[in-house]
Tab-separated table of C-alpha atoms in Angstrom:
chain	number	residue	atom	x	y	z
A	13	LEU	CA	-38.988	50.727	99.435
A	14	ARG	CA	-41.964	48.534	100.414
A	15	VAL	CA	-42.655	44.868	100.632
A	16	ASN	CA	-45.534	42.385	100.968
A	17	SER	CA	-45.563	38.647	101.651
A	18	THR	CA	-44.311	37.729	98.172
A	19	HIS	CA	-42.640	40.750	96.594
A	20	TRP	CA	-40.594	43.846	97.332
A	21	PHE	CA	-41.018	47.143	95.466
A	22	ILE	CA	-38.773	50.123	94.715
A	23	VAL	CA	-39.339	53.310	92.789
A	24	MET	CA	-37.157	53.864	89.689
A	25	GLN	CA	-35.538	57.282	89.252
A	26	ASN	CA	-35.107	59.713	86.401
A	27	GLY	CA	-33.004	62.803	85.850
A	28	GLY	CA	-35.829	65.133	86.720
A	29	ASP	CA	-36.822	63.404	89.975
A	30	PHE	CA	-35.293	64.956	93.090
A	31	ASP	CA	-37.106	62.705	95.526
A	32	ALA	CA	-34.235	60.236	95.662
A	33	PRO	CA	-32.565	57.990	98.276
A	34	PRO	CA	-29.128	58.812	99.716
A	35	CYS	CA	-26.299	58.676	97.145
A	36	GLY	CA	-23.606	55.966	97.024
A	37	GLN	CA	-21.595	53.691	94.821
A	38	ILE	CA	-23.538	51.682	92.259
A	39	ASN	CA	-21.295	48.742	93.066
A	40	PRO	CA	-20.418	48.920	96.759
A	41	ASN	CA	-17.549	46.594	96.206
A	42	ASP	CA	-15.970	48.827	93.537
A	43	PRO	CA	-14.923	52.275	94.866
A	44	SER	CA	-14.324	53.432	91.304
A	45	SER	CA	-17.893	52.732	90.164
A	46	ASP	CA	-20.279	55.621	89.473
A	47	GLN	CA	-22.429	57.153	92.163
A	48	ARG	CA	-26.152	57.067	92.014
A	49	CYS	CA	-28.890	58.077	94.442
A	50	GLU	CA	-30.875	54.866	94.444
A	51	ILE	CA	-31.547	51.563	96.114
A	52	VAL	CA	-29.655	48.836	94.288
A	53	PRO	CA	-31.478	45.513	94.792
A	54	GLU	CA	-29.750	42.137	94.685
A	55	MET	CA	-31.276	39.299	92.744
A	56	ASN	CA	-30.213	35.692	92.178
A	57	THR	CA	-29.637	34.058	88.823
A	58	GLY	CA	-32.950	32.654	87.614
A	59	GLU	CA	-35.116	35.258	89.325
A	60	THR	CA	-37.449	37.676	87.521
A	61	PHE	CA	-38.145	41.362	88.104
A	62	ARG	CA	-41.208	43.228	86.898
A	63	VAL	CA	-41.527	46.912	85.909
A	64	ILE	CA	-45.001	48.446	86.213
A	65	GLY	CA	-45.831	52.096	85.552
A	66	ASN	CA	-47.911	54.555	83.645
A	67	VAL	CA	-47.357	57.483	81.317
A	68	THR	CA	-49.013	60.912	81.185
A	69	ASN	CA	-48.353	64.111	79.337
A	70	ARG	CA	-47.840	67.441	81.144
A	71	THR	CA	-51.585	67.818	81.586
A	72	GLY	CA	-51.885	64.477	83.285
A	73	THR	CA	-53.555	62.838	80.341
A	74	PRO	CA	-52.715	59.144	79.700
A	75	TRP	CA	-50.228	58.890	76.811
A	76	ILE	CA	-50.416	55.903	74.445
A	77	GLN	CA	-49.177	57.501	71.191
A	78	ASP	CA	-45.595	56.166	71.224
A	79	PRO	CA	-44.119	52.751	72.122
A	80	MET	CA	-41.969	52.229	75.193
A	81	ALA	CA	-39.234	49.638	75.839
A	82	LEU	CA	-37.606	47.872	78.758
A	83	GLN	CA	-33.824	47.768	78.277
A	84	VAL	CA	-30.916	46.287	80.261
A	85	ASP	CA	-27.332	47.428	79.768
A	86	LEU	CA	-25.811	43.953	79.456
A	87	ASP	CA	-22.349	45.085	78.316
A	88	SER	CA	-22.096	47.754	81.043
A	89	ASN	CA	-21.131	50.488	78.567
A	90	GLY	CA	-23.733	52.936	79.723
A	91	VAL	CA	-25.640	52.735	76.392
A	92	PHE	CA	-28.990	50.989	76.024
A	93	GLN	CA	-29.237	49.733	72.496
A	94	GLY	CA	-29.585	46.604	70.336
A	95	SER	CA	-32.035	43.735	70.297
A	96	GLN	CA	-30.061	41.828	72.978
A	97	GLU	CA	-30.568	44.623	75.457
A	98	THR	CA	-34.205	45.334	74.625
A	99	GLY	CA	-36.893	43.179	76.195
A	100	TYR	CA	-40.066	44.854	74.979
A	101	ALA	CA	-41.073	47.616	72.556
A	102	ARG	CA	-44.770	48.354	72.552
A	103	VAL	CA	-47.210	51.100	73.291
A	104	PRO	CA	-48.810	51.352	76.805
A	105	THR	CA	-52.308	49.929	77.178
A	106	MET	CA	-55.226	51.638	78.845
A	107	TYR	CA	-56.127	50.031	82.167
A	108	GLY	CA	-58.203	51.644	84.904
A	109	GLY	CA	-57.968	55.003	83.178
A	110	GLU	CA	-54.149	54.893	82.999
A	111	ALA	CA	-51.689	54.346	80.181
A	112	ARG	CA	-50.179	51.299	81.788
A	113	PHE	CA	-46.942	49.437	80.921
A	114	ASP	CA	-46.067	46.097	82.484
A	115	TYR	CA	-42.741	44.402	81.609
A	116	ASN	CA	-40.644	41.591	83.099
A	117	TRP	CA	-37.068	40.337	82.719
A	118	THR	CA	-35.560	37.070	83.868
A	119	TRP	CA	-31.907	36.697	84.768
A	120	TYR	CA	-31.146	33.569	82.814
A	121	SER	CA	-27.934	31.592	83.386
A	122	GLN	CA	-26.196	33.218	80.437
A	123	TYR	CA	-26.027	36.564	82.299
A	124	GLN	CA	-22.887	36.873	84.343
A	125	ALA	CA	-22.917	38.110	87.931
A	126	SER	CA	-22.655	41.897	87.791
A	127	THR	CA	-24.467	45.116	88.418
A	128	TYR	CA	-26.702	45.975	85.452
A	129	GLY	CA	-28.430	49.191	84.519
A	130	VAL	CA	-32.156	48.940	83.806
A	131	ARG	CA	-34.163	51.540	81.868
A	132	VAL	CA	-37.779	52.075	80.745
A	133	ASP	CA	-38.157	54.810	78.143
A	134	PHE	CA	-39.828	55.819	74.903
A	135	THR	CA	-38.256	54.216	71.850
A	136	ASN	CA	-38.126	57.765	70.413
A	137	SER	CA	-36.951	59.357	73.622
A	138	GLU	CA	-35.265	62.310	71.925
A	139	PHE	CA	-38.729	63.795	71.293
A	140	TYR	CA	-39.668	63.898	75.009
A	141	PHE	CA	-38.504	65.515	78.241
A	142	THR	CA	-39.605	65.324	81.874
A	143	GLY	CA	-39.204	66.938	85.294
A	144	ASN	CA	-41.037	67.303	88.604
A	145	GLN	CA	-39.634	70.687	89.543
A	146	PRO	CA	-40.441	74.128	88.025
A	147	ASN	CA	-37.968	75.317	85.393
A	148	VAL	CA	-36.148	71.950	85.382
A	149	LEU	CA	-36.189	69.758	82.264
A	150	ALA	CA	-34.522	66.371	81.947
A	151	GLU	CA	-34.360	63.442	79.564
A	152	THR	CA	-37.134	60.928	79.954
A	153	GLY	CA	-36.549	57.433	81.228
A	154	ALA	CA	-36.843	55.583	84.505
A	155	TYR	CA	-33.593	54.032	85.668
A	156	ASN	CA	-32.329	51.645	88.279
A	157	ASN	CA	-29.390	49.359	88.849
A	158	VAL	CA	-29.744	45.705	89.780
A	159	SER	CA	-26.962	43.505	91.167
A	160	VAL	CA	-27.216	39.890	90.003
A	161	ILE	CA	-25.775	37.226	92.289
A	162	GLY	CA	-24.506	34.361	90.168
A	163	THR	CA	-23.862	30.736	90.888
A	164	THR	CA	-20.625	28.806	90.561
A	165	ASP	CA	-19.565	25.271	89.669
A	166	LEU	CA	-16.370	23.316	90.100
A	167	GLN	CA	-15.424	21.030	87.212
A	168	LEU	CA	-12.568	18.520	87.150
A	169	ASN	CA	-10.472	18.773	84.018
A	170	THR	CA	-8.596	15.598	84.978
A	171	LEU	CA	-9.711	12.629	87.058
A	172	PRO	CA	-6.553	10.611	87.502
A	173	ARG	CA	-6.094	7.262	89.122
A	174	LEU	CA	-3.948	7.654	92.206
A	175	TYR	CA	-1.115	5.207	92.822
A	176	ARG	CA	0.904	4.698	95.952
A	177	ASN	CA	4.386	6.258	96.100
A	178	GLN	CA	3.518	8.688	93.345
A	179	ASN	CA	2.841	12.407	93.054
A	180	THR	CA	-0.304	13.328	91.132
A	181	THR	CA	-1.690	16.691	90.067
A	182	VAL	CA	-5.430	17.181	90.015
A	183	GLU	CA	-6.593	19.998	87.812
A	184	ALA	CA	-10.061	21.625	88.111
A	185	ARG	CA	-11.835	24.750	86.921
A	186	LEU	CA	-14.134	27.185	88.672
A	187	ILE	CA	-16.819	28.673	86.393
A	188	ASP	CA	-19.882	30.827	86.936
A	189	ASN	CA	-23.435	30.265	85.718
A	190	ALA	CA	-22.523	31.843	82.338
A	191	LEU	CA	-19.735	29.259	81.935
A	192	GLN	CA	-17.136	31.991	82.295
A	193	PRO	CA	-14.032	31.424	84.411
A	194	VAL	CA	-13.886	32.827	87.905
A	195	LYS	CA	-10.479	34.483	88.059
A	196	ASN	CA	-8.093	34.864	91.015
A	197	ALA	CA	-10.476	33.198	93.452
A	198	PRO	CA	-9.468	31.065	96.424
A	199	VAL	CA	-10.607	27.421	96.428
A	200	ASN	CA	-10.282	25.366	99.594
A	201	TRP	CA	-9.665	21.628	99.343
A	202	THR	CA	-9.505	18.641	101.703
A	203	TRP	CA	-8.185	15.100	100.992
A	204	SER	CA	-10.169	12.655	103.065
A	205	ALA	CA	-7.541	9.894	103.069
A	206	THR	CA	-5.147	11.863	105.274
A	207	GLY	CA	-7.183	14.893	106.324
A	208	VAL	CA	-4.717	17.205	104.542
A	209	ASN	CA	-6.279	20.531	103.589
A	210	ASN	CA	-5.094	23.671	101.894
A	211	TYR	CA	-6.230	26.210	99.334
A	212	SER	CA	-5.364	27.076	95.727
A	213	GLU	CA	-6.042	30.146	93.668
A	214	THR	CA	-7.599	30.131	90.177
A	215	ASP	CA	-5.695	31.600	87.288
A	216	SER	CA	-7.040	33.835	84.483
A	217	ASN	CA	-8.786	30.831	83.031
A	218	GLY	CA	-10.437	29.821	86.272
A	219	ILE	CA	-8.087	26.774	86.539
A	220	PHE	CA	-6.439	25.669	89.762
A	221	LYS	CA	-4.154	22.666	90.520
A	222	ILE	CA	-3.751	20.487	93.553
A	223	ASP	CA	-0.682	18.358	94.118
A	224	LEU	CA	-1.373	15.086	95.969
A	225	ASN	CA	1.475	13.012	97.289
A	226	ILE	CA	0.380	9.414	97.838
A	227	THR	CA	2.985	7.583	99.860
A	228	GLU	CA	3.781	3.886	99.718
A	229	SER	CA	2.202	3.450	103.142
A	230	ASP	CA	-1.139	5.074	102.228
A	231	ASP	CA	-4.149	2.826	102.164
A	232	LEU	CA	-5.847	1.619	99.031
A	233	GLY	CA	-9.482	2.519	98.700
A	234	ASN	CA	-12.123	5.004	97.712
A	235	PHE	CA	-11.640	8.510	99.154
A	236	THR	CA	-12.964	11.931	98.457
A	237	LEU	CA	-11.300	15.190	97.387
A	238	GLN	CA	-13.516	18.076	98.564
A	239	PHE	CA	-13.376	21.401	96.761
A	240	SER	CA	-15.174	24.481	98.131
A	241	PHE	CA	-15.380	28.086	96.878
A	242	PRO	CA	-16.531	30.336	99.768
A	243	GLY	CA	-18.216	32.768	97.388
A	244	SER	CA	-17.893	36.554	96.868
A	245	PRO	CA	-20.215	39.532	97.072
A	246	LEU	CA	-21.535	38.729	93.536
A	247	LEU	CA	-21.083	34.960	93.414
A	248	GLN	CA	-22.591	32.205	95.541
A	249	GLY	CA	-20.253	29.614	96.944
A	250	SER	CA	-20.140	25.985	95.791
A	251	MET	CA	-18.749	22.679	97.034
A	252	VAL	CA	-17.986	19.374	95.317
A	253	ASN	CA	-17.054	16.045	96.859
A	254	GLN	CA	-15.188	14.138	94.153
A	255	PRO	CA	-14.678	10.384	94.773
A	256	MET	CA	-11.148	9.237	93.889
A	257	TRP	CA	-9.628	5.786	94.099
A	258	VAL	CA	-6.145	4.992	95.378
A	259	VAL	CA	-5.408	1.866	93.411
A	260	SER	CA	-2.654	-0.618	92.754
A	261	ARG	CA	-1.496	-1.815	89.392
A	262	THR	CA	-2.278	-5.393	88.547
A	263	TYR	CA	0.285	-7.645	86.889
A	264	VAL	CA	-0.539	-10.788	84.919
A	265	GLU	CA	2.694	-12.700	84.296
A	266	LEU	CA	2.692	-15.745	82.033
A	267	ILE	CA	4.602	-18.649	83.599
A	268	THR	CA	4.286	-21.632	81.281
A	269	THR	CA	2.399	-22.688	78.144
A	270	THR	CA	2.506	-25.594	75.725
A	271	SER	CA	4.123	-25.319	72.305
A	272	ASN	CA	2.200	-23.273	69.791
A	273	LEU	CA	1.634	-25.948	67.140
A	274	ARG	CA	-1.266	-28.166	68.230
A	275	SER	CA	-3.294	-30.928	66.507
A	276	SER	CA	-6.813	-32.117	67.068
A	277	GLY	CA	-6.859	-34.387	70.152
A	278	GLU	CA	-3.995	-32.610	71.859
A	279	VAL	CA	-4.166	-30.456	74.994
A	280	TRP	CA	-3.298	-26.737	75.254
A	281	GLN	CA	-2.544	-25.423	78.683
A	282	PHE	CA	-1.078	-22.420	80.412
A	283	SER	CA	-0.262	-21.078	83.887
A	284	ALA	CA	0.177	-17.462	85.036
A	285	LYS	CA	0.658	-15.346	88.148
A	286	VAL	CA	-1.533	-12.391	89.214
A	287	THR	CA	0.011	-9.878	91.657
A	288	ASP	CA	-0.304	-6.275	92.667
A	289	ASP	CA	2.377	-3.485	92.258
A	290	ASN	CA	4.125	-3.827	95.605
A	291	SER	CA	3.422	-0.051	96.158
A	292	THR	CA	5.828	0.846	93.338
A	293	PRO	CA	3.759	1.665	90.204
A	294	ALA	CA	6.680	3.033	88.266
A	295	LEU	CA	8.467	-0.295	88.307
A	296	ARG	CA	7.525	-3.788	87.194
A	297	ASP	CA	7.899	-5.094	90.695
A	298	PRO	CA	5.183	-7.635	91.402
A	299	GLY	CA	4.114	-7.648	95.013
A	300	ALA	CA	1.383	-9.395	96.910
A	301	ALA	CA	-0.447	-12.249	95.187
A	302	LEU	CA	-4.124	-11.705	94.492
A	303	ASP	CA	-6.480	-14.345	95.840
A	304	GLY	CA	-10.095	-15.233	95.120
A	305	ASN	CA	-12.636	-12.928	93.593
A	306	GLY	CA	-13.238	-10.677	96.602
A	307	SER	CA	-11.624	-7.390	97.563
A	308	GLU	CA	-8.188	-9.051	97.613
A	309	GLY	CA	-8.558	-10.742	94.252
A	310	GLY	CA	-10.490	-10.598	90.982
A	311	ILE	CA	-11.399	-12.443	87.801
A	312	VAL	CA	-9.133	-13.182	84.866
A	313	GLN	CA	-10.918	-13.790	81.564
A	314	VAL	CA	-9.241	-16.138	79.114
A	315	ILE	CA	-10.399	-15.187	75.584
A	316	PHE	CA	-9.563	-17.186	72.471
A	317	GLU	CA	-9.373	-15.124	69.282
A	318	GLY	CA	-9.273	-17.326	66.230
A	319	THR	CA	-9.079	-16.396	62.560
A	320	SER	CA	-11.241	-18.265	60.014
A	321	PHE	CA	-10.148	-19.199	56.500
A	322	ASP	CA	-11.801	-16.059	55.150
A	323	SER	CA	-9.768	-13.854	57.527
A	324	VAL	CA	-12.633	-13.068	59.942
A	325	GLN	CA	-11.831	-12.944	63.649
A	326	HIS	CA	-13.981	-14.951	66.054
A	327	ARG	CA	-13.726	-14.618	69.869
A	328	GLN	CA	-14.970	-16.721	72.714
A	329	VAL	CA	-14.570	-16.449	76.503
A	330	MET	CA	-13.195	-19.858	77.370
A	331	PHE	CA	-12.441	-19.460	81.103
A	332	GLU	CA	-13.072	-17.043	83.979
A	333	LEU	CA	-10.476	-17.844	86.592
A	334	GLU	CA	-10.052	-16.751	90.181
A	335	PRO	CA	-6.429	-16.575	91.293
A	336	ASN	CA	-5.427	-19.005	94.072
A	337	ALA	CA	-2.569	-17.358	95.972
A	338	GLY	CA	-1.899	-15.517	92.716
A	339	ASP	CA	-1.832	-18.640	90.535
A	340	ILE	CA	-4.199	-19.319	87.598
A	341	TYR	CA	-4.065	-22.468	85.497
A	342	ASP	CA	-6.229	-24.217	82.929
A	343	GLU	CA	-6.070	-26.638	80.048
A	344	LEU	CA	-8.288	-27.467	77.065
A	345	LEU	CA	-8.597	-30.540	74.863
A	346	LEU	CA	-8.592	-29.335	71.278
A	347	ASP	CA	-11.223	-31.053	69.083
A	348	ALA	CA	-11.534	-29.787	65.516
A	349	GLN	CA	-14.863	-31.532	64.960
A	350	ILE	CA	-16.515	-29.872	67.996
A	351	LEU	CA	-15.067	-26.478	66.978
A	352	ARG	CA	-16.546	-26.775	63.508
A	353	GLU	CA	-19.996	-27.732	64.832
A	354	ASP	CA	-20.147	-25.071	67.564
A	355	PRO	CA	-22.037	-21.975	66.187
A	356	SER	CA	-20.141	-19.654	68.512
A	357	SER	CA	-16.770	-21.268	67.931
A	358	TYR	CA	-13.593	-19.263	67.869
A	359	LEU	CA	-12.443	-21.539	64.972
A	360	PRO	CA	-15.544	-22.143	62.744
A	361	ASP	CA	-13.414	-24.023	60.237
A	362	GLY	CA	-12.059	-26.298	62.941
A	363	PHE	CA	-8.460	-25.181	62.314
A	364	GLY	CA	-6.446	-21.987	62.286
A	365	PRO	CA	-4.326	-19.584	64.374
A	366	VAL	CA	-5.527	-18.549	67.866
A	367	ASN	CA	-4.420	-15.551	69.948
A	368	VAL	CA	-5.046	-16.022	73.663
A	369	ILE	CA	-5.928	-12.929	75.710
A	370	LEU	CA	-5.547	-12.906	79.521
A	371	ARG	CA	-7.750	-10.043	80.712
A	372	PHE	CA	-8.036	-8.983	84.381
A	373	GLN	CA	-11.445	-7.440	85.094
A	374	GLU	CA	-11.300	-4.293	87.241
A	375	ASN	CA	-11.905	-4.994	90.935
A	376	LEU	CA	-11.031	-1.783	92.718
A	377	PRO	CA	-8.746	-1.044	94.398
A	378	HIS	CA	-7.047	-3.417	91.883
A	379	GLU	CA	-7.109	-1.787	88.452
A	380	GLY	CA	-8.127	-3.731	85.356
A	381	CYS	CA	-10.344	-3.719	82.311
A	382	GLU	CA	-14.043	-2.832	82.305
A	383	GLN	CA	-16.418	-5.678	81.859
A	384	LEU	CA	-16.963	-6.610	78.226
A	385	GLN	CA	-20.379	-6.699	76.609
A	386	GLU	CA	-21.279	-9.791	74.619
A	387	TYR	CA	-21.608	-7.881	71.322
A	388	GLN	CA	-18.063	-6.539	71.596
A	389	LEU	CA	-16.607	-10.018	71.092
A	390	SER	CA	-17.946	-10.137	67.537
A	391	LEU	CA	-16.622	-6.721	66.464
A	392	GLN	CA	-13.886	-6.536	63.907
A	393	GLY	CA	-10.942	-4.176	64.397
A	394	ALA	CA	-10.929	-2.209	67.683
A	395	TRP	CA	-13.191	-4.340	69.850
A	396	ASP	CA	-11.753	-3.925	73.355
A	397	PRO	CA	-11.679	-0.398	74.804
A	398	CYS	CA	-9.169	-1.596	77.398
A	399	VAL	CA	-6.445	-1.576	74.707
A	400	VAL	CA	-6.297	2.251	74.580
A	401	ILE	CA	-5.827	2.634	78.360
A	402	GLN	CA	-2.241	3.647	79.110
A	403	GLY	CA	-0.453	0.882	80.970
A	404	SER	CA	-3.115	-1.746	80.317
A	405	ASP	CA	-0.425	-4.212	79.140
A	406	HIS	CA	0.126	-4.916	82.904
A	407	TYR	CA	-3.242	-6.598	83.248
A	408	ARG	CA	-4.232	-7.404	79.695
A	409	ARG	CA	-1.772	-9.894	78.223
A	410	VAL	CA	-1.990	-10.907	74.567
A	411	MET	CA	-0.390	-14.270	73.714
A	412	GLN	CA	0.165	-14.231	69.947
A	413	TYR	CA	-0.555	-17.450	68.058
A	414	ASN	CA	2.973	-17.696	66.725
A	415	VAL	CA	4.626	-17.041	70.072
A	416	ASP	CA	2.846	-18.268	73.188
A	417	GLY	CA	-0.692	-18.701	71.790
A	418	PHE	CA	-1.289	-21.636	69.493
A	419	SER	CA	-2.348	-22.762	66.015
A	420	LEU	CA	-4.606	-25.806	65.544
A	421	ILE	CA	-3.079	-27.546	62.537
A	422	GLY	CA	-5.152	-30.034	60.567
A	423	ARG	CA	-3.909	-33.075	58.616
A	424	THR	CA	-4.632	-33.036	54.907
A	425	THR	CA	-5.012	-35.647	52.207
A	426	LEU	CA	-4.378	-35.120	48.490
A	427	ASP	CA	-5.977	-37.626	46.179
A	428	VAL	CA	-4.844	-37.494	42.522
A	429	ASP	CA	-7.436	-39.248	40.384
A	430	ASP	CA	-6.376	-38.507	36.781
A	431	GLN	CA	-3.264	-37.496	34.885
A	432	ILE	CA	-3.276	-36.815	31.158
A	433	VAL	CA	0.047	-36.152	29.490
A	434	TYR	CA	0.376	-35.400	25.789
A	435	THR	CA	3.677	-35.683	24.018
A	436	SER	CA	4.534	-32.730	21.840
A	437	GLU	CA	4.955	-32.867	18.034
A	438	ILE	CA	6.543	-30.837	15.256
A	439	ASP	CA	4.475	-28.707	12.901
A	440	PRO	CA	5.485	-29.911	9.404
A	441	VAL	CA	4.864	-26.476	7.885
A	442	THR	CA	6.604	-24.205	10.391
A	443	GLY	CA	8.898	-26.747	11.915
A	444	GLN	CA	7.942	-25.354	15.383
A	445	SER	CA	7.148	-27.542	18.381
A	446	ILE	CA	3.420	-27.737	19.151
A	447	GLU	CA	2.755	-27.411	22.891
A	448	LYS	CA	0.120	-29.637	24.438
A	449	PRO	CA	-1.346	-29.401	27.993
A	450	MET	CA	-0.640	-31.707	30.853
A	451	VAL	CA	-3.849	-32.170	32.919
A	452	VAL	CA	-3.727	-33.282	36.555
A	453	THR	CA	-6.999	-33.546	38.633
A	454	GLY	CA	-7.554	-34.485	42.214
A	455	GLN	CA	-9.022	-33.491	45.553
A	456	LEU	CA	-7.571	-31.842	48.667
A	457	VAL	CA	-9.474	-32.622	51.930
A	458	ASP	CA	-8.712	-32.063	55.645
A	459	GLU	CA	-8.904	-34.708	58.326
A	460	LEU	CA	-12.586	-34.030	58.816
A	461	GLY	CA	-13.351	-34.808	55.215
A	462	SER	CA	-14.066	-31.256	54.130
A	463	ASN	CA	-12.827	-29.880	50.820
A	464	LEU	CA	-10.145	-27.248	51.031
A	465	THR	CA	-10.646	-24.497	48.449
A	466	ASN	CA	-8.376	-21.783	47.152
A	467	ARG	CA	-5.197	-23.651	48.153
A	468	ASN	CA	-2.085	-23.645	46.007
A	469	ILE	CA	-0.952	-27.143	44.858
A	470	ARG	CA	2.537	-27.608	43.611
A	471	VAL	CA	2.895	-30.059	40.698
A	472	SER	CA	6.366	-31.331	39.874
A	473	TYR	CA	7.346	-33.556	36.960
A	474	GLU	CA	10.500	-34.720	35.291
A	475	MET	CA	11.173	-35.894	31.747
A	476	GLN	CA	12.341	-39.457	31.175
């Protein structure tokens, strides 16, 4: 063994070489592993080793007639074979009067932490033998074992919201640099909110679970759950600080609203209450009133969702309200003419049904919906990702147009300008009655003077 300022060097062994280090276990952590008389170096994932040597025949003449290969026993079965285990296969090159070979191998992340056998030999090794003692012959090949120290990573499988007065299980996974599970390993954890610490053990899939009991008296806020794996002889340790919020549910409760049939010139209004969960997330038990838009409050968006005559939905953010001691209130004068002229109107025809959406924007530690992007308002179908969040009906209230939303109903005028009625007659040949059409023409317009198309008109008549 020798070293310089940048590298260390060891001599590889073969079966005919009796100048060997003391014998011992290949893997010192595994008493059942084979014994070899060698120095077993340790390398980290990502590092590279280099094998340099030369080849001569029994007379000391450089030998470049056959290719040689660097091989690594990746599956630890004691057999060096296959393209995955072979790094190079080429003949030595003459350099400084020697038949020199120079190979390297990098321990990429896909290689698990383990002790690997390394060999340099002829590709046709069955035709050669070696030995440095009289009357002793052995198979060719220079061998050594290398222990690779891998890295680890802690990954959260679940990242739950934590609520007061509720037990929550946090599930995480410990993997190595080859993305394989680290089995039966201890993982220490600490919850910063209370200072509680303990340890869990990974299962055969590298998964471990932590049960957190958040009491009703625990503070709301952003805390950290720290995981740490201390490491093992073949694996480096790792640590993760995962931020986790203890939050309260937000309740938006509708108090009053006007009737749902509105005409142009009338006012639509509503009032609602915004509260937290009173530390009891499993029950609809509104607690403290939210106030303002700071840490003790938030913003409630009031979105109008109208449907045009061609069944296309149009949305517009009408109000953004800050609760005042929990109360929100607003009113709107409905004007069909303005709605028709507004290019971003929720009712481009001036009339139609309107769903009203009360949407609390997340303001941690008060949960809510993520902020909407402008383009999302114009999407048809699933436009609001907040809908798919379990329990979002607490803080995203939809007021349907036929219940507590509204419909803007327009007045219509039907002008009949011509009626042509033919009396029937009898065909003198067949004696059958000859039918003749009754023609009625006119115009249907709304109160803004616009023609209404594709409407059914009922025409009634009676014979005198």
